[in-house]
């Protein structure tokens, strides 16, 4: 029954075992696989038993046990027959084959699922990039004309406010489009030798006032002897901005945001740490998935961290996350030092 679920199959097999033994009425059987146990009807712990391991790919993952609930007189092997020893060994071997086949099938199904997911994401990315391109021009027009209109000195209060809202909303839309384009990798990378500390100082200037507004203490701990790296400046700024904006959003009631750099061996580290909300395990597992967000439409696109990871990986680097719910989050990025 290749299609049957493993659990159902084992239940049926275990029910077949007692009738195959010499004293069926006093026999009970069980199959233990990992943390699951399957028992024959009226199962009781045996006082005399035969046991055989289920071994999959060299590892014992369970066993089959058949035994008598009341003591029986001695035969070939305790109260059991040599044939019964052969039978239980054969059953354990067959079970190993079945379990292994199921594991391979499950793995295949999981990979296929992943492939479909990746395929869907690639299509979404392409579609997103096409739409973003189309929207870029009209958006630039809206922004340009709204900014022009805002310069008119004769504007009355309400109209001025409305125009400012148009400008702010358009800037937000432009931000979303920039992230979408970065996600679909439609922006070209240009690598040069970079002093990461300088880039951080420049980048944080723009975010300083945003931190102050939210009651966040922004701290820099920069290793002044940091070696240079080879990187695309605007892409790294994007990484820093995305991480810092996320940290700010995670601290709605203020807190402390620390940006640290350091060097070890041939690697430079950039650490962005906040004392914000932190994340649950479930959220942490999905943060790098494109379009995954726990924020409202106005605040989140769900693309920030997938862009960050994409950029870091394309620079030959790594990214790690440490988080504690209610205490804060730390993103650790490591990038290779530029060859001398
Ligand atoms: P967005 O910020 O648009 O939601 P991201 O990809 O940047 O998209 O982040 C995905 C999710 O990861 C966020 O919605 C949030 O739940 C979580 N997250 C990211 N950074 C932090 C952080 N510093 N603290 C807590 N949660 C975070």
Short mmCIF file of C-alpha atoms and ligand atoms in Angstrom, two decimals:
data_model
loop_
_atom_site.label_atom_id
_atom_site.label_comp_id
_atom_site.label_asym_id
_atom_site.label_seq_id
_atom_site.Cartn_x
_atom_site.Cartn_y
_atom_site.Cartn_z
CA UNK A 1 0.00 0.00 0.00
CA UNK A 2 2.46 2.65 -1.13
CA UNK A 3 -0.10 5.48 -0.85
CA UNK A 4 -1.19 4.77 2.74
CA UNK A 5 -0.08 7.14 5.47
CA UNK A 6 2.79 5.73 7.51
CA UNK A 7 0.81 5.84 10.78
CA UNK A 8 -2.15 3.93 9.31
CA UNK A 9 0.19 1.38 7.80
CA UNK A 10 1.97 0.72 11.09
CA UNK A 11 -1.33 0.36 12.93
CA UNK A 12 -2.43 -2.32 10.46
CA UNK A 13 0.90 -4.12 10.61
CA UNK A 14 0.99 -4.21 14.40
CA UNK A 15 -2.52 -5.72 14.46
CA UNK A 16 -1.30 -8.58 12.21
CA UNK A 17 1.55 -9.60 14.51
CA UNK A 18 -0.06 -11.46 17.52
CA UNK A 19 -1.92 -14.04 15.32
CA UNK A 20 1.43 -14.99 13.74
CA UNK A 21 2.91 -16.12 17.10
CA UNK A 22 2.55 -19.51 18.78
CA UNK A 23 0.19 -18.35 21.57
CA UNK A 24 -1.84 -15.54 19.91
CA UNK A 25 -4.24 -15.12 22.85
CA UNK A 26 -1.44 -14.08 25.23
CA UNK A 27 0.60 -12.13 22.66
CA UNK A 28 0.80 -8.37 22.38
CA UNK A 29 2.92 -6.35 19.98
CA UNK A 30 4.10 -2.81 19.56
CA UNK A 31 6.02 -0.82 16.99
CA UNK A 32 7.86 2.25 18.27
CA UNK A 33 9.06 4.77 15.73
CA UNK A 34 10.67 7.98 17.03
CA UNK A 35 8.25 9.32 19.63
CA UNK A 36 5.23 7.44 18.24
CA UNK A 37 4.09 4.03 19.45
CA UNK A 38 1.61 1.68 17.73
CA UNK A 39 0.14 -1.18 19.80
CA UNK A 40 -1.92 -4.27 19.08
CA UNK A 41 -5.46 -4.48 20.57
CA UNK A 42 -5.53 -5.15 24.33
CA UNK A 43 -1.81 -4.40 24.58
CA UNK A 44 -0.05 -5.14 27.88
CA UNK A 45 3.60 -4.95 28.76
CA UNK A 46 5.15 -8.35 27.94
CA UNK A 47 6.94 -10.48 30.53
CA UNK A 48 8.88 -12.36 27.82
CA UNK A 49 9.61 -10.61 24.53
CA UNK A 50 11.44 -10.61 21.20
CA UNK A 51 12.68 -7.32 19.87
CA UNK A 52 14.25 -6.09 16.60
CA UNK A 53 15.51 -2.60 15.76
CA UNK A 54 14.25 -0.51 12.84
CA UNK A 55 17.39 0.94 11.26
CA UNK A 56 17.18 3.67 8.62
CA UNK A 57 20.34 4.88 6.88
CA UNK A 58 22.54 3.41 9.61
CA UNK A 59 20.54 4.97 12.45
CA UNK A 60 18.21 3.16 14.81
CA UNK A 61 14.92 5.03 14.74
CA UNK A 62 12.68 2.55 16.55
CA UNK A 63 11.91 -1.11 17.17
CA UNK A 64 9.33 -3.89 16.83
CA UNK A 65 8.52 -5.89 19.95
CA UNK A 66 6.35 -8.99 20.25
CA UNK A 67 5.89 -10.71 23.59
CA UNK A 68 3.84 -12.81 25.91
CA UNK A 69 1.80 -11.20 28.66
CA UNK A 70 2.04 -14.40 30.77
CA UNK A 71 5.05 -16.62 31.04
CA UNK A 72 5.25 -19.52 28.53
CA UNK A 73 7.41 -22.65 28.70
CA UNK A 74 10.91 -22.55 27.14
CA UNK A 75 11.41 -23.40 23.43
CA UNK A 76 14.29 -22.55 21.01
CA UNK A 77 14.91 -18.99 22.20
CA UNK A 78 13.27 -18.48 25.60
CA UNK A 79 9.62 -19.28 24.98
CA UNK A 80 9.99 -18.38 21.26
CA UNK A 81 10.69 -20.37 18.08
CA UNK A 82 13.66 -19.78 15.76
CA UNK A 83 11.12 -19.02 13.00
CA UNK A 84 9.62 -16.30 15.17
CA UNK A 85 13.06 -14.69 15.58
CA UNK A 86 13.46 -14.75 11.76
CA UNK A 87 9.97 -13.35 11.32
CA UNK A 88 10.47 -10.36 13.65
CA UNK A 89 13.85 -9.58 12.05
CA UNK A 90 12.27 -9.68 8.59
CA UNK A 91 9.41 -7.43 9.72
CA UNK A 92 11.85 -4.90 11.22
CA UNK A 93 13.85 -4.94 7.98
CA UNK A 94 10.72 -4.40 5.86
CA UNK A 95 9.67 -1.56 8.15
CA UNK A 96 13.09 0.06 7.70
CA UNK A 97 12.56 -0.03 3.93
CA UNK A 98 9.06 1.43 4.24
CA UNK A 99 10.17 4.21 6.60
CA UNK A 100 13.11 5.11 4.39
CA UNK A 101 10.88 5.25 1.31
CA UNK A 102 8.40 7.48 3.16
CA UNK A 103 11.21 9.80 4.25
CA UNK A 104 12.45 10.11 0.67
CA UNK A 105 8.89 10.79 -0.54
CA UNK A 106 8.33 13.43 2.16
CA UNK A 107 11.62 15.10 1.29
CA UNK A 108 10.67 15.09 -2.39
CA UNK A 109 7.29 16.66 -1.61
CA UNK A 110 8.96 19.31 0.55
CA UNK A 111 11.47 20.19 -2.18
CA UNK A 112 8.72 20.37 -4.80
CA UNK A 113 6.77 22.70 -2.54
CA UNK A 114 9.82 24.90 -2.07
CA UNK A 115 10.37 24.97 -5.81
CA UNK A 116 6.78 26.07 -6.45
CA UNK A 117 7.16 28.75 -3.78
CA UNK A 118 10.41 30.01 -5.33
CA UNK A 119 8.83 29.99 -8.77
CA UNK A 120 5.87 32.01 -7.56
CA UNK A 121 8.20 34.49 -5.88
CA UNK A 122 10.29 34.89 -9.03
CA UNK A 123 7.13 35.64 -11.04
CA UNK A 124 5.97 38.09 -8.39
CA UNK A 125 9.37 39.76 -8.45
CA UNK A 126 9.30 40.18 -12.22
CA UNK A 127 5.74 41.45 -12.17
CA UNK A 128 6.55 43.83 -9.33
CA UNK A 129 9.56 45.20 -11.20
CA UNK A 130 7.52 45.78 -14.37
CA UNK A 131 4.78 47.60 -12.44
CA UNK A 132 7.36 49.59 -10.50
CA UNK A 133 8.97 50.78 -13.76
CA UNK A 134 5.61 51.86 -15.15
CA UNK A 135 4.74 53.75 -11.96
CA UNK A 136 8.07 55.50 -11.57
CA UNK A 137 7.40 58.20 -14.14
CA UNK A 138 3.87 59.23 -13.14
CA UNK A 139 5.01 59.21 -9.53
CA UNK A 140 7.92 61.50 -10.32
CA UNK A 141 5.41 63.85 -12.01
CA UNK A 142 3.05 63.82 -9.04
CA UNK A 143 5.92 64.52 -6.67
CA UNK A 144 7.42 67.26 -8.87
CA UNK A 145 4.16 69.10 -9.40
CA UNK A 146 3.09 68.74 -5.76
CA UNK A 147 6.42 70.19 -4.63
CA UNK A 148 5.99 73.04 -7.14
CA UNK A 149 2.47 73.71 -5.92
CA UNK A 150 3.70 73.73 -2.30
CA UNK A 151 5.99 76.66 -3.16
CA UNK A 152 3.00 78.91 -3.99
CA UNK A 153 3.00 81.55 -1.25
CA UNK A 154 -0.72 82.28 -1.71
CA UNK A 155 -1.85 78.85 -0.42
CA UNK A 156 -4.38 78.81 2.42
CA UNK A 157 -3.90 76.52 5.43
CA UNK A 158 -5.97 73.47 4.45
CA UNK A 159 -4.69 73.37 0.87
CA UNK A 160 -1.09 73.63 2.06
CA UNK A 161 -1.66 70.71 4.45
CA UNK A 162 -3.28 68.64 1.69
CA UNK A 163 -0.36 69.23 -0.66
CA UNK A 164 2.13 68.29 2.04
CA UNK A 165 0.21 65.06 2.51
CA UNK A 166 0.42 64.38 -1.22
CA UNK A 167 4.20 64.89 -1.09
CA UNK A 168 4.59 62.59 1.94
CA UNK A 169 2.43 59.85 0.42
CA UNK A 170 4.32 60.04 -2.87
CA UNK A 171 7.65 59.77 -1.07
CA UNK A 172 6.35 56.65 0.67
CA UNK A 173 5.23 55.20 -2.68
CA UNK A 174 8.67 55.96 -4.15
CA UNK A 175 10.28 54.18 -1.22
CA UNK A 176 8.16 51.08 -1.88
CA UNK A 177 9.13 51.15 -5.56
CA UNK A 178 12.83 51.49 -4.77
CA UNK A 179 12.59 48.42 -2.54
CA UNK A 180 10.65 46.48 -5.17
CA UNK A 181 13.26 47.27 -7.81
CA UNK A 182 16.06 46.31 -5.45
CA UNK A 183 14.21 43.08 -4.65
CA UNK A 184 13.90 42.21 -8.32
CA UNK A 185 17.57 43.29 -8.70
CA UNK A 186 16.74 45.81 -11.38
CA UNK A 187 19.25 48.28 -10.03
CA UNK A 188 22.84 47.83 -11.13
CA UNK A 189 25.56 47.29 -8.56
CA UNK A 190 28.74 49.39 -8.75
CA UNK A 191 31.48 48.26 -6.40
CA UNK A 192 34.26 50.45 -5.05
CA UNK A 193 36.53 50.38 -1.99
CA UNK A 194 34.54 51.71 0.92
CA UNK A 195 35.18 52.84 4.45
CA UNK A 196 32.17 51.37 6.24
CA UNK A 197 32.49 53.80 9.17
CA UNK A 198 32.18 56.82 6.82
CA UNK A 199 29.17 55.30 5.15
CA UNK A 200 27.52 54.71 8.55
CA UNK A 201 28.23 58.27 9.71
CA UNK A 202 26.70 59.67 6.49
CA UNK A 203 23.74 57.31 6.58
CA UNK A 204 22.89 57.88 10.22
CA UNK A 205 22.84 61.67 9.75
CA UNK A 206 19.57 61.32 7.90
CA UNK A 207 18.09 58.99 10.50
CA UNK A 208 19.22 60.97 13.56
CA UNK A 209 16.19 63.28 13.62
CA UNK A 210 13.82 60.35 13.14
CA UNK A 211 15.36 58.66 16.17
CA UNK A 212 15.16 61.83 18.27
CA UNK A 213 11.46 62.19 17.39
CA UNK A 214 10.76 58.67 18.64
CA UNK A 215 12.74 59.13 21.87
CA UNK A 216 15.51 56.81 20.72
CA UNK A 217 19.08 57.19 21.87
CA UNK A 218 21.25 56.52 18.79
CA UNK A 219 24.73 55.26 19.67
CA UNK A 220 27.71 54.58 17.41
CA UNK A 221 30.52 52.26 18.44
CA UNK A 222 32.79 52.38 15.43
CA UNK A 223 36.15 50.62 15.29
CA UNK A 224 38.38 53.40 13.95
CA UNK A 225 40.95 50.89 12.63
CA UNK A 226 38.36 49.19 10.39
CA UNK A 227 39.82 47.87 7.11
CA UNK A 228 38.10 48.83 3.85
CA UNK A 229 35.62 46.60 2.07
CA UNK A 230 34.66 46.30 -1.60
CA UNK A 231 30.99 47.13 -1.96
CA UNK A 232 28.26 49.05 -3.71
CA UNK A 233 27.83 52.20 -1.64
CA UNK A 234 24.16 52.81 -2.33
CA UNK A 235 23.28 49.18 -1.72
CA UNK A 236 25.05 49.22 1.66
CA UNK A 237 23.25 52.45 2.54
CA UNK A 238 20.04 50.63 1.74
CA UNK A 239 21.06 47.80 4.11
CA UNK A 240 21.82 50.24 6.92
CA UNK A 241 18.63 52.24 6.35
CA UNK A 242 16.38 49.16 6.26
CA UNK A 243 17.87 47.78 9.49
CA UNK A 244 17.75 51.11 11.30
CA UNK A 245 14.19 51.90 10.17
CA UNK A 246 13.07 48.45 11.36
CA UNK A 247 14.79 49.06 14.70
CA UNK A 248 13.09 52.45 15.06
CA UNK A 249 9.70 50.89 14.26
CA UNK A 250 10.36 48.18 16.86
CA UNK A 251 10.78 50.84 19.57
CA UNK A 252 7.53 52.85 19.50
CA UNK A 253 8.10 53.96 23.09
CA UNK A 254 11.73 54.90 22.64
CA UNK A 255 14.83 52.94 23.56
CA UNK A 256 18.40 52.53 22.52
CA UNK A 257 19.72 51.86 19.02
CA UNK A 258 23.38 50.90 18.73
CA UNK A 259 25.34 50.61 15.50
CA UNK A 260 28.66 48.86 15.95
CA UNK A 261 31.53 48.01 13.61
CA UNK A 262 34.47 45.74 14.28
CA UNK A 263 37.01 43.61 12.40
CA UNK A 264 38.27 40.09 12.92
CA UNK A 265 40.45 37.99 10.61
CA UNK A 266 39.41 38.87 7.05
CA UNK A 267 35.90 39.99 8.04
CA UNK A 268 34.27 43.29 8.95
CA UNK A 269 31.14 43.21 11.12
CA UNK A 270 28.24 45.63 11.14
CA UNK A 271 25.85 45.17 14.05
CA UNK A 272 22.52 46.95 14.42
CA UNK A 273 20.98 46.38 17.82
CA UNK A 274 17.75 47.68 19.35
CA UNK A 275 16.00 47.42 22.70
CA UNK A 276 12.59 47.05 21.05
CA UNK A 277 9.80 44.50 20.92
CA UNK A 278 11.92 41.54 19.79
CA UNK A 279 10.30 38.71 17.81
CA UNK A 280 8.68 35.36 18.41
CA UNK A 281 10.38 32.24 16.97
CA UNK A 282 7.67 32.02 14.27
CA UNK A 283 8.28 35.60 13.11
CA UNK A 284 12.07 35.18 13.26
CA UNK A 285 11.85 32.18 10.94
CA UNK A 286 10.04 34.17 8.26
CA UNK A 287 11.59 37.65 8.37
CA UNK A 288 13.70 37.12 5.25
CA UNK A 289 10.72 35.88 3.19
CA UNK A 290 9.80 38.47 0.57
CA UNK A 291 6.51 40.23 1.37
CA UNK A 292 6.43 38.87 4.94
CA UNK A 293 5.43 41.68 7.27
CA UNK A 294 3.77 42.07 10.65
CA UNK A 295 3.18 45.80 10.03
CA UNK A 296 0.26 47.75 8.57
CA UNK A 297 0.23 48.79 4.90
CA UNK A 298 1.49 52.28 5.69
CA UNK A 299 4.58 51.00 7.53
CA UNK A 300 5.62 47.73 5.95
CA UNK A 301 6.18 46.19 2.53
CA UNK A 302 7.80 43.01 3.83
CA UNK A 303 10.69 43.57 1.42
CA UNK A 304 13.19 45.34 3.69
CA UNK A 305 14.99 42.32 5.10
CA UNK A 306 14.84 40.20 1.94
CA UNK A 307 16.58 43.08 0.15
CA UNK A 308 19.11 43.30 3.00
CA UNK A 309 19.89 39.60 2.79
CA UNK A 310 20.10 39.68 -1.01
CA UNK A 311 22.60 42.54 -0.92
CA UNK A 312 24.69 40.99 1.87
CA UNK A 313 24.85 37.62 0.12
CA UNK A 314 25.73 39.23 -3.23
CA UNK A 315 28.67 40.90 -1.42
CA UNK A 316 29.89 37.50 -0.22
CA UNK A 317 28.70 38.21 3.33
CA UNK A 318 26.48 36.63 5.97
CA UNK A 319 23.65 37.85 8.17
CA UNK A 320 22.53 36.52 11.55
CA UNK A 321 19.66 37.47 13.83
CA UNK A 322 19.49 37.28 17.60
CA UNK A 323 16.24 38.27 19.25
CA UNK A 324 14.47 38.10 22.60
CA UNK A 325 10.78 38.84 22.82
CA UNK A 326 10.24 42.02 24.84
CA UNK A 327 13.98 42.76 25.03
CA UNK A 328 15.23 43.58 21.55
CA UNK A 329 16.86 42.39 18.37
CA UNK A 330 20.37 42.28 16.97
CA UNK A 331 21.31 41.91 13.31
CA UNK A 332 24.93 40.88 12.70
CA UNK A 333 26.30 41.32 9.21
CA UNK A 334 29.76 40.12 8.19
CA UNK A 335 31.41 41.31 4.99
CA UNK A 336 34.77 40.27 3.54
CA UNK A 337 37.65 42.73 3.82
CA UNK A 338 38.81 44.18 0.46
CA UNK A 339 41.93 42.46 -0.95
CA UNK A 340 44.98 44.60 -0.31
P1 LIG B 1 8.76 45.37 6.85
O1 LIG B 1 9.64 46.15 7.78
O2 LIG B 1 8.31 46.15 5.68
O3 LIG B 1 7.65 44.64 7.55
P2 LIG B 1 11.05 43.64 6.65
O4 LIG B 1 11.39 42.57 5.66
O5 LIG B 1 12.03 44.73 6.84
O6 LIG B 1 9.65 44.20 6.20
O7 LIG B 1 10.76 42.97 8.05
C1 LIG B 1 9.91 41.84 8.14
C2 LIG B 1 9.38 41.69 9.55
O8 LIG B 1 10.46 41.38 10.43
C3 LIG B 1 8.77 42.94 10.16
O9 LIG B 1 7.42 43.10 9.75
C4 LIG B 1 8.91 42.67 11.65
O10 LIG B 1 7.89 41.83 12.11
C5 LIG B 1 10.20 41.88 11.73
N1 LIG B 1 11.34 42.73 12.15
C6 LIG B 1 12.31 43.23 11.36
N2 LIG B 1 13.21 43.94 12.08
C7 LIG B 1 12.81 43.89 13.36
C8 LIG B 1 13.32 44.44 14.60
N3 LIG B 1 14.42 45.17 14.64
N4 LIG B 1 12.63 44.14 15.73
C9 LIG B 1 11.49 43.40 15.71
N5 LIG B 1 10.98 42.86 14.58
C10 LIG B 1 11.61 43.11 13.41
#
